[in-house]
């Protein structure tokens, strides 16, 4: 793979997450009844960062959970014969809450669709919203994020790589590679 462009560096990622945090507060008129659910892997640290930003802005701690969508994927049989589930429970109460799903990149929409199924299996939220760091297009499902950090039009021959210190032990960045 060849590096094509660096879209955001660490400061850019931080500014983008701060903006998303403000947008969440504005759209929901504060923090009442909000919970964040990160889609494993990179959605979890992003959800934690957004929660920290909201705490710094409003002085309120927002519950953060995580969801492993492995069993909910529609391509499960293509991935492995016997999937392993590390953590199938969101571990926070979502009943009657405004759930904000958080992920790093939305592409086809299949991961988000699987996460929606997992959330519904864990309770009945008041509503579900979606926050993504990057929207690269090419949707295969009618799914549209409520909060988008960066729209990056891509070709299917490109790869969007989000690196986060918590997961990758690298400095935060968003890069595009040619496959």
Coordinates of C-alpha atoms in Angstrom, one line a residue:
X1 CA 0.0 0.0 0.0
X2 CA 1.2 3.5 -0.8
X3 CA 0.4 6.5 1.3
X4 CA -1.6 8.9 -0.7
X5 CA -2.4 11.7 1.8
X6 CA -2.5 12.5 5.5
X7 CA -6.0 14.0 6.0
X8 CA -5.8 14.9 9.7
X9 CA -3.0 14.9 12.2
X10 CA -3.3 14.6 16.0
X11 CA -4.5 18.2 16.5
X12 CA -6.9 17.9 13.6
X13 CA -8.4 14.7 15.1
X14 CA -8.8 16.5 18.5
X15 CA -10.5 19.5 16.9
X16 CA -12.8 17.3 15.0
X17 CA -13.9 15.3 18.1
X18 CA -14.4 18.6 20.0
X19 CA -16.7 19.8 17.2
X20 CA -18.6 16.6 17.2
X21 CA -19.0 16.8 21.0
X22 CA -20.5 20.4 20.7
X23 CA -22.8 19.2 17.9
X24 CA -24.1 16.4 20.1
X25 CA -24.8 18.8 22.9
X26 CA -26.6 21.2 20.5
X27 CA -28.7 18.7 18.8
X28 CA -29.8 17.0 22.1
X29 CA -30.1 20.3 24.0
X30 CA -27.6 19.2 26.7
X31 CA -26.8 15.9 28.2
X32 CA -30.1 14.6 29.5
X33 CA -30.7 10.9 28.8
X34 CA -27.6 10.6 26.5
X35 CA -25.3 7.5 26.5
X36 CA -22.5 6.8 24.1
X37 CA -21.8 3.3 22.7
X38 CA -18.5 2.8 20.8
X39 CA -18.4 0.2 18.1
X40 CA -15.3 -2.0 18.8
X41 CA -12.4 -1.4 18.1
X42 CA -11.7 2.3 17.3
X43 CA -15.2 3.5 18.1
X44 CA -14.7 2.8 21.8
X45 CA -11.8 5.2 22.4
X46 CA -13.5 7.8 20.2
X47 CA -16.7 7.5 22.4
X48 CA -14.5 7.9 25.5
X49 CA -12.9 11.0 24.1
X50 CA -16.3 12.5 23.2
X51 CA -17.6 11.7 26.7
X52 CA -14.5 13.4 28.2
X53 CA -15.0 16.5 25.9
X54 CA -18.7 16.7 27.0
X55 CA -17.6 16.4 30.7
X56 CA -15.1 19.3 30.1
X57 CA -17.8 21.4 28.4
X58 CA -20.9 20.7 30.6
X59 CA -19.4 19.2 33.8
X60 CA -21.5 16.1 33.4
X61 CA -20.2 12.5 33.0
X62 CA -21.9 10.6 30.1
X63 CA -22.1 6.8 30.4
X64 CA -20.0 5.0 27.8
X65 CA -20.5 1.4 26.6
X66 CA -19.2 -0.7 23.8
X67 CA -20.6 -3.1 21.4
X68 CA -18.9 -6.0 19.6
X69 CA -20.7 -6.6 16.4
X70 CA -19.0 -9.9 15.4
X71 CA -22.1 -12.1 15.8
X72 CA -24.3 -9.6 14.0
X73 CA -22.3 -9.3 10.8
X74 CA -24.0 -10.4 7.6
X75 CA -20.7 -11.7 6.3
X76 CA -20.0 -13.8 9.4
X77 CA -19.6 -17.1 7.5
X78 CA -17.1 -15.5 5.2
X79 CA -14.9 -14.4 8.1
X80 CA -14.6 -17.6 10.2
X81 CA -16.4 -20.8 11.0
X82 CA -16.6 -20.1 14.7
X83 CA -16.6 -16.4 15.7
X84 CA -15.2 -15.5 19.1
X85 CA -17.1 -13.0 21.2
X86 CA -15.0 -11.1 23.6
X87 CA -17.8 -8.9 25.1
X88 CA -21.3 -9.1 23.8
X89 CA -23.0 -6.8 26.3
X90 CA -23.0 -3.0 26.1
X91 CA -22.7 -2.9 30.0
X92 CA -24.7 0.3 30.4
X93 CA -28.5 0.9 30.6
X94 CA -29.8 2.0 27.2
X95 CA -33.5 1.5 28.0
X96 CA -35.3 4.8 27.1
X97 CA -32.0 6.5 26.4
X98 CA -30.7 8.6 23.5
X99 CA -28.0 6.2 22.3
X100 CA -25.2 7.7 20.2
X101 CA -23.3 5.0 18.3
X102 CA -19.7 6.0 17.7
X103 CA -17.4 4.6 15.0
X104 CA -14.2 5.7 13.2
X105 CA -15.2 5.2 9.5
X106 CA -18.5 4.6 7.8
X107 CA -18.2 2.9 4.4
X108 CA -20.8 0.5 3.2
X109 CA -23.0 0.8 6.4
X110 CA -22.8 -2.9 7.2
X111 CA -21.0 -2.4 10.5
X112 CA -23.5 0.2 11.6
X113 CA -26.4 -2.0 10.6
X114 CA -24.9 -4.8 12.7
X115 CA -24.4 -2.4 15.6
X116 CA -28.0 -1.3 15.4
X117 CA -29.1 -5.0 15.8
X118 CA -26.8 -5.4 18.8
X119 CA -28.1 -2.3 20.5
X120 CA -31.8 -3.3 20.0
X121 CA -31.0 -6.8 21.4
X122 CA -29.8 -5.0 24.6
X123 CA -32.8 -2.8 25.2
X124 CA -35.2 -0.3 23.7
X125 CA -33.6 3.1 23.4
X126 CA -35.6 6.3 22.9
X127 CA -33.6 6.9 19.8
X128 CA -30.3 6.0 18.1
X129 CA -28.0 8.5 16.6
X130 CA -24.7 7.9 14.8
X131 CA -21.4 9.8 15.1
X132 CA -18.4 8.9 12.8
X133 CA -15.0 10.4 12.5
X134 CA -14.9 9.8 8.7
X135 CA -17.6 9.3 6.1
X136 CA -16.0 7.9 3.0
X137 CA -19.1 7.2 1.0
X138 CA -20.1 4.1 -1.0
X139 CA -23.1 3.1 1.2
X140 CA -24.8 -0.2 0.6
X141 CA -27.5 0.4 3.2
X142 CA -29.7 3.5 3.7
X143 CA -27.7 4.7 6.7
X144 CA -26.6 8.3 7.3
X145 CA -24.6 9.6 10.2
X146 CA -26.0 12.4 12.4
X147 CA -22.5 13.7 13.2
X148 CA -19.6 13.5 10.7
X149 CA -16.1 14.6 11.5
X150 CA -14.8 14.6 8.0
X151 CA -16.3 13.7 4.6
X152 CA -13.6 12.1 2.5
X153 CA -14.8 11.1 -0.9
X154 CA -12.8 8.0 -1.9
X155 CA -12.6 5.4 -4.5
X156 CA -13.1 1.7 -3.7
X157 CA -9.4 1.2 -4.5
X158 CA -8.4 3.4 -1.6
X159 CA -8.1 2.6 2.1
X160 CA -8.9 5.1 4.9
X161 CA -6.7 4.3 7.9
X162 CA -7.6 5.8 11.3
X163 CA -4.8 5.5 13.8
X164 CA -5.5 6.1 17.5
X165 CA -3.0 6.1 20.3
X166 CA -5.2 3.8 22.5
X167 CA -5.5 1.1 19.8
X168 CA -2.5 1.4 17.5
X169 CA 0.2 2.9 19.8
X170 CA 0.7 5.5 17.1
X171 CA 0.1 9.2 17.0
X172 CA -3.5 10.0 16.1
X173 CA -4.0 10.5 12.3
X174 CA -6.3 9.8 9.4
X175 CA -4.5 8.7 6.2
X176 CA -5.5 7.5 2.8
X177 CA -3.7 4.7 1.1
X178 CA -3.9 3.3 -2.4
X179 CA -4.6 -0.5 -2.2

